[in-house]
CSV table of C-alpha atoms in Angstrom, one decimal:
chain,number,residue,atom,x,y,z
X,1,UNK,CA,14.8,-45.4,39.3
X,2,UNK,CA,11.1,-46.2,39.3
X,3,UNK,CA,10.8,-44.1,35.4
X,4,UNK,CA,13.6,-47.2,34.5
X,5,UNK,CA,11.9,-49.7,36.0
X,6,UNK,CA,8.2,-48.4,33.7
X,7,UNK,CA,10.6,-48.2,30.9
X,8,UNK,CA,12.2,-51.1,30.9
X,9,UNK,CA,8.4,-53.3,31.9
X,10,UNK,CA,7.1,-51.4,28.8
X,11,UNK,CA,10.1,-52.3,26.9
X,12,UNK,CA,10.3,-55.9,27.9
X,13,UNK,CA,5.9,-55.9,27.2
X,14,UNK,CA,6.6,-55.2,22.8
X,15,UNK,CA,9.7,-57.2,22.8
X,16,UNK,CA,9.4,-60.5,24.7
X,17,UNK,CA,8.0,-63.5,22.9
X,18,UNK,CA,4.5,-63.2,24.4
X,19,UNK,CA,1.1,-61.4,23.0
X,20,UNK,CA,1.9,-57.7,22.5
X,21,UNK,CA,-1.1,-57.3,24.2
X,22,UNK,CA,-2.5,-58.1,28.4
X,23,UNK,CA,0.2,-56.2,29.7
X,24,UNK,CA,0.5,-56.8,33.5
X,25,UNK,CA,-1.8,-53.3,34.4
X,26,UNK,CA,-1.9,-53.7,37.9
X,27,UNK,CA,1.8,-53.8,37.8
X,28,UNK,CA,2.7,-51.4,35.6
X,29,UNK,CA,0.2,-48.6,37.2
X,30,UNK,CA,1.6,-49.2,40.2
X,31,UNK,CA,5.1,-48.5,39.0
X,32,UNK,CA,4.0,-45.4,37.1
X,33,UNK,CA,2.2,-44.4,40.0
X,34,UNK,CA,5.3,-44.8,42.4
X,35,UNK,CA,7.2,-42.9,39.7
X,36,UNK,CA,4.7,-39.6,39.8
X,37,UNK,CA,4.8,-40.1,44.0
X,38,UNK,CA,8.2,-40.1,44.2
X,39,UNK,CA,8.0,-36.8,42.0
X,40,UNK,CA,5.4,-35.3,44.3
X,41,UNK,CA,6.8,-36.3,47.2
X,42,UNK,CA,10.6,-36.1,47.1
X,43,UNK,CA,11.1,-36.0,50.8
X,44,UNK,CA,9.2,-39.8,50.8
X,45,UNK,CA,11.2,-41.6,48.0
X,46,UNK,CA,12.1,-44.6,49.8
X,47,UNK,CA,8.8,-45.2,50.5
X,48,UNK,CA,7.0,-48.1,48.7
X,49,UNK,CA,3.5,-49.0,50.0
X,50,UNK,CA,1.0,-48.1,47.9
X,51,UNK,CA,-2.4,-47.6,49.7
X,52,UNK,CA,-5.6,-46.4,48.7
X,53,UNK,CA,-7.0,-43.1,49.1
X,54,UNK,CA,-10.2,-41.9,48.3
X,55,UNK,CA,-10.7,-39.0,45.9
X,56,UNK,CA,-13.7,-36.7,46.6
X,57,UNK,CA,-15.0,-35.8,43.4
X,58,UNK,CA,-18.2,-37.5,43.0
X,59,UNK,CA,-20.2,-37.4,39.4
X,60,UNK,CA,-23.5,-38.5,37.9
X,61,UNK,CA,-23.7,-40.6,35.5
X,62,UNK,CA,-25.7,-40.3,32.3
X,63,UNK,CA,-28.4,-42.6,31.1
X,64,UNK,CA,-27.0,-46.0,30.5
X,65,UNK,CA,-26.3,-46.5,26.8
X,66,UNK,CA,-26.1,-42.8,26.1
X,67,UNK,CA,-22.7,-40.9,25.8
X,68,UNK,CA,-22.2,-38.2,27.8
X,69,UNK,CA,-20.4,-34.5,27.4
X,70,UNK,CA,-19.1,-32.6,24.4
X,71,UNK,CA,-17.7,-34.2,21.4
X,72,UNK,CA,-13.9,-34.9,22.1
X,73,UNK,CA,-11.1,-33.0,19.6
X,74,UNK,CA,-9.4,-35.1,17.1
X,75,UNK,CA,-5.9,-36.2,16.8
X,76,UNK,CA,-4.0,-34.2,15.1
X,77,UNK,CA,-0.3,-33.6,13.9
X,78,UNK,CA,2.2,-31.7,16.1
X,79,UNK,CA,-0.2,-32.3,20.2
X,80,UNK,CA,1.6,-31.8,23.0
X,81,UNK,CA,1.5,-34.3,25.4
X,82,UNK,CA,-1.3,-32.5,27.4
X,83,UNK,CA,-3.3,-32.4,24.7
X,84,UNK,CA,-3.2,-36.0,23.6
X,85,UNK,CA,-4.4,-36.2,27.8
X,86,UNK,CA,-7.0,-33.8,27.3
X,87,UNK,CA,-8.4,-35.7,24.2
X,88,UNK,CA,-8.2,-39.3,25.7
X,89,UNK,CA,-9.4,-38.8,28.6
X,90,UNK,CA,-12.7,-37.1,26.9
X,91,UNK,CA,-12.9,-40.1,25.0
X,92,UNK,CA,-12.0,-42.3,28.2
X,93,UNK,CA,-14.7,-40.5,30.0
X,94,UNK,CA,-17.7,-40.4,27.7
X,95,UNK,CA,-16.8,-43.8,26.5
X,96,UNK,CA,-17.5,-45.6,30.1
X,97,UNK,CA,-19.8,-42.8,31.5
X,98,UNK,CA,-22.5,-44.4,28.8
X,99,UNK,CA,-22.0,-47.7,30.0
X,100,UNK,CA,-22.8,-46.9,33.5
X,101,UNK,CA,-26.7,-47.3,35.1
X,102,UNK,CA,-28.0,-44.1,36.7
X,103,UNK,CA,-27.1,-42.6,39.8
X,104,UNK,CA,-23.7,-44.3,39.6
X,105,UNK,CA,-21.2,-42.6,41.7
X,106,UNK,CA,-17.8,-41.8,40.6
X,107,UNK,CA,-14.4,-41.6,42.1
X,108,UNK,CA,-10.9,-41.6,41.2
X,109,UNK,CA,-8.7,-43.9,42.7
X,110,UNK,CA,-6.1,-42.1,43.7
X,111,UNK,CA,-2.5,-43.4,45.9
X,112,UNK,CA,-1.9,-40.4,49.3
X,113,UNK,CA,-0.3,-37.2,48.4
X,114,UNK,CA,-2.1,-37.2,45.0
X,115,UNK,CA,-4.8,-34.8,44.3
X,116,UNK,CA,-7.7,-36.5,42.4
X,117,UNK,CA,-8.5,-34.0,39.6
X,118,UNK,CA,-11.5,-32.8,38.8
X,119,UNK,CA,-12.6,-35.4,36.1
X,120,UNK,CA,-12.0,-38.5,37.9
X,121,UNK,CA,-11.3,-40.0,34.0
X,122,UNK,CA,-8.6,-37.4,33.5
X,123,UNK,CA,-5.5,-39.7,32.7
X,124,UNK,CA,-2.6,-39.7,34.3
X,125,UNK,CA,0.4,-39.8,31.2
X,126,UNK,CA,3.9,-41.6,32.7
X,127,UNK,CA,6.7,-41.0,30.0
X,128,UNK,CA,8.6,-43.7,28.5
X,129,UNK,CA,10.7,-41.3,25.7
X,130,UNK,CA,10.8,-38.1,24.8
X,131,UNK,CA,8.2,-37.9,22.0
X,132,UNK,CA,4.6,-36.9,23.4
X,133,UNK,CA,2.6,-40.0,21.9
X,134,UNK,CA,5.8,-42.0,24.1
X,135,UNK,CA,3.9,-42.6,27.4
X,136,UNK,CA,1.8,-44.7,29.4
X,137,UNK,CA,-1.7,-43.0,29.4
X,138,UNK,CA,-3.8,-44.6,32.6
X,139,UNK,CA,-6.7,-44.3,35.5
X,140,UNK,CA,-8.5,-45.8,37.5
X,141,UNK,CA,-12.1,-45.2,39.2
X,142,UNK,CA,-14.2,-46.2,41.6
X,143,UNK,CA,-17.7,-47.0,40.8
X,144,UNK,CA,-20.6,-47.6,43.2
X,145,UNK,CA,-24.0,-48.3,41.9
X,146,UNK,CA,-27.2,-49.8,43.8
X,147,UNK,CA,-25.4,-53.7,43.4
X,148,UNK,CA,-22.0,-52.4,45.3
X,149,UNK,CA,-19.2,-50.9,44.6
X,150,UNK,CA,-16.3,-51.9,41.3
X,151,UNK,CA,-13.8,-50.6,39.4
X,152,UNK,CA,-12.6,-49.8,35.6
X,153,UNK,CA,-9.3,-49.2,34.8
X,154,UNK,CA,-7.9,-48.0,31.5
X,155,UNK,CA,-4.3,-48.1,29.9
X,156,UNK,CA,-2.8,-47.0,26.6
X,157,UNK,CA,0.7,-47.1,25.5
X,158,UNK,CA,0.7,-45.2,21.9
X,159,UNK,CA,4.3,-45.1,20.6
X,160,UNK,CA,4.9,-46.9,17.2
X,161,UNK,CA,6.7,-50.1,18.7
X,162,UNK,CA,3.5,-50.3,21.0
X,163,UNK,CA,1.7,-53.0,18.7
X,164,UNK,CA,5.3,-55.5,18.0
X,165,UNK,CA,4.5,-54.3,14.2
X,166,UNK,CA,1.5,-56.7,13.7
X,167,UNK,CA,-2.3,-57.0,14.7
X,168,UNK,CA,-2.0,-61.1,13.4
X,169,UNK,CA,0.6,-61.2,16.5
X,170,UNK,CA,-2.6,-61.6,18.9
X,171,UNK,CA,-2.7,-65.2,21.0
X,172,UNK,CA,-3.5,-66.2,24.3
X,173,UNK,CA,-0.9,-66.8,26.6
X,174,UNK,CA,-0.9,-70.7,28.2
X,175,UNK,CA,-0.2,-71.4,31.9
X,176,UNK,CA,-1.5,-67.3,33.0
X,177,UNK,CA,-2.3,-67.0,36.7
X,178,UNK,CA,-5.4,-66.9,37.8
X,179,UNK,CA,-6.9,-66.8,33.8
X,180,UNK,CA,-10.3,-68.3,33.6
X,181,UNK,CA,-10.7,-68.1,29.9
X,182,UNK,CA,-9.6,-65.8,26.8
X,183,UNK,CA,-10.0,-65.5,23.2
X,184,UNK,CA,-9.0,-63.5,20.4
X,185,UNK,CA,-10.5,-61.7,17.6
X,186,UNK,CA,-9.2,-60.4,14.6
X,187,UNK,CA,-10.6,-57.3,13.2
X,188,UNK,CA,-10.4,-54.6,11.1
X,189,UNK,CA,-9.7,-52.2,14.5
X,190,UNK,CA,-7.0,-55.3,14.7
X,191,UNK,CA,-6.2,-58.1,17.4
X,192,UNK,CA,-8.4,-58.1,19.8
X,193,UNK,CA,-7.6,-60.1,23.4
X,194,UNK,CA,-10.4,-60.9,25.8
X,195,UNK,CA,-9.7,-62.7,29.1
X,196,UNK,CA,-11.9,-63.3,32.1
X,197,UNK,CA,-9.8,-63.7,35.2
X,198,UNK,CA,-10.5,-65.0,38.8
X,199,UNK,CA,-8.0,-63.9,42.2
X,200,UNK,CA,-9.7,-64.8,45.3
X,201,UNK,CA,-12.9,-64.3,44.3
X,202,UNK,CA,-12.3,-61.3,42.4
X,203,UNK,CA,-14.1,-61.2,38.9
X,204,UNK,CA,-12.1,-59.5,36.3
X,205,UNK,CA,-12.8,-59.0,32.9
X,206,UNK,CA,-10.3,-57.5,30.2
X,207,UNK,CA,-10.3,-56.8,26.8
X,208,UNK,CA,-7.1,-55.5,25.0
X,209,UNK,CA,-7.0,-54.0,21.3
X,210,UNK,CA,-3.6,-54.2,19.5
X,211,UNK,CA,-3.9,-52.2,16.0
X,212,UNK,CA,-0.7,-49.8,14.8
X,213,UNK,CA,1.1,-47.4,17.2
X,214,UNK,CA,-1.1,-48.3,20.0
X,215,UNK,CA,-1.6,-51.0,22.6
X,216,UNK,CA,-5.0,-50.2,25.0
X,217,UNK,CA,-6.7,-52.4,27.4
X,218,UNK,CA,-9.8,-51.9,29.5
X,219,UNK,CA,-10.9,-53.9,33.0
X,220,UNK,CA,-13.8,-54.4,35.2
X,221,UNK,CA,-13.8,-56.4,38.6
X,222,UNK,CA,-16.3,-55.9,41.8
X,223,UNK,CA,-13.7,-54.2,43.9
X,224,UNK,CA,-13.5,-51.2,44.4
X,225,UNK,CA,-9.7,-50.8,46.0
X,226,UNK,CA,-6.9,-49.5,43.9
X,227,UNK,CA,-4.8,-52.9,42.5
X,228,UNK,CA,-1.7,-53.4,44.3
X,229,UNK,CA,0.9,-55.6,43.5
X,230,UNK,CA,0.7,-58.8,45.8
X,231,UNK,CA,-2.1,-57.8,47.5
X,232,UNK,CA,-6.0,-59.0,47.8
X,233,UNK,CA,-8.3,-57.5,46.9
X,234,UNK,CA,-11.9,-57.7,48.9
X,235,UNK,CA,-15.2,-58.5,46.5
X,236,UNK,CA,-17.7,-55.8,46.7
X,237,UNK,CA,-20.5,-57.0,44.5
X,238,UNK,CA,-21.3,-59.6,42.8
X,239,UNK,CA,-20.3,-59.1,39.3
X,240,UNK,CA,-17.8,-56.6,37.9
X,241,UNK,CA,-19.1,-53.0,37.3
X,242,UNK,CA,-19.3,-53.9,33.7
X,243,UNK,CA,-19.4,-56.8,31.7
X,244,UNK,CA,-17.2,-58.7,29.3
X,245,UNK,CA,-19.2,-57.7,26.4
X,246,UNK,CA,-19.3,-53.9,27.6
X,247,UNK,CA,-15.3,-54.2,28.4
X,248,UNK,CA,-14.7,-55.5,25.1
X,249,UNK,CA,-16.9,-52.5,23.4
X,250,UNK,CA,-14.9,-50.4,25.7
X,251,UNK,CA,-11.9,-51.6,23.6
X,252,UNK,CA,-13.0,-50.6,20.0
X,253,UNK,CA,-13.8,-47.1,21.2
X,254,UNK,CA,-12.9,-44.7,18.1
X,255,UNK,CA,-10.4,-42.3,18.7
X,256,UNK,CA,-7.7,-43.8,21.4
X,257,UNK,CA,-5.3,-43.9,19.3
């Protein structure tokens, strides 16, 4: 029930009369992550509280600005779905690893009975259709530096309806909860959506990228507790772990697509 219910969000998210981009993530993760628990944990299906557990992997960061680990494969005709994993979440990872100051410690966010894998930035890939590119590619982490303790969350959706057929699409919605500002950009990458949000004193920043066969979105707030659906969040530094500019880089990262 809980695949239909990603399905049908996803479906709803490229087909409603709103910008095919700021997909509810929060949302959306959760459902994809009560999906995969009700996979792992058959005996527990009826059970819908999602809480936050700690994951104990614990990484360095490189030197702020600089991109970390081996060059990431291309895409390429005929990848499995675990390989379009593997090669996002390299990018994923090196991609926010250089944005992070040194010493900043790493940790998936993870919901109970799931193992946090080894990479932290590993995505998690919830399908929405058979095809491998047709699934919801997220993660979360944790990130603690010497100003407290945030988050950055990623999310792709890469089947060909992901972008509603046009980058010139791209608006702002009007009347969005809790939406402090936004603007778009049009670019050659294509439409570009950045929003700052605000939830009981929880700074977020998002960017969104909508270019052809893909819709991905990055965000930053100063919590550091995995997003769930109705429920506050506490502020655990001052600013989010990055900033809008450094979220909206995030966004035009070559090779999620």
């Amino acid at each position: 029930m809980e695949d239909l219910d990603v399905r049908s969000a996803l479906t709803a998210y490229v087909t409603e009369d709103e910008p095919p981009i700021g997909l509810d993530g929060a949302r959306i993760l959760a459902r994809g992550r009560r999906s995969r628990r009700n996979r792992l944990l058959a005996a527990s299906a009826g059970v819908l509280v999602v809480l936050l557990a700690i994951g104990a992997t614990v990484l360095t960061s490189p030197r702020q600005g600089e991109i970390a680990g081996p060059s990431c494969p291309s895409a390429s005709a005929g990848e499995t779905r675990a390989q379009i994993v593997d090669r996002l979440s390299c990018v994923v990872d090196n991609a926010v690893r250089s944005m992070l100051p040194p010493g900043a410690k790493v940790e998936r966010l993870t919901i109970p009975g799931e193992t946090p894998p080894p990479n932290p930035f590993h995505l998690i890939a919830d399908p929405v259709g058979t095809a491998p590119r047709d699934a919801l590619f997220h993660m979360g982490v944790r990130v603690t530096d010497e100003r407290g303790t945030g988050s950055v969350y990623f999310l792709a959706l890469l089947d060909d309806a992901s972008s509603g057929g046009a980058s010139s699409m791209v608006r702002c919605g009007t009347a969005v909860p809790n939406q402090v500002s936004c603007e778009v950009e049009q670019l050659k990458e294509g439409g570009l959506r950045k929003v700052t949000e605000r939830a009981n004193g929880v700074l977020t920043y998002r960017a969104s990228l909508t270019a052809p066969g893909m819709n991905v979105e990055f965000w930053s707030s100063n919590s550091g507790v995995l997003e769930q659906k109705g429920v506050p969040l506490p502020v655990q530094r001052p600013e989010p772990t990055l900033n809008a500019v450094q979220v909206r880089g995030l966004a035009l990262t070559p090779g999620l697509g």
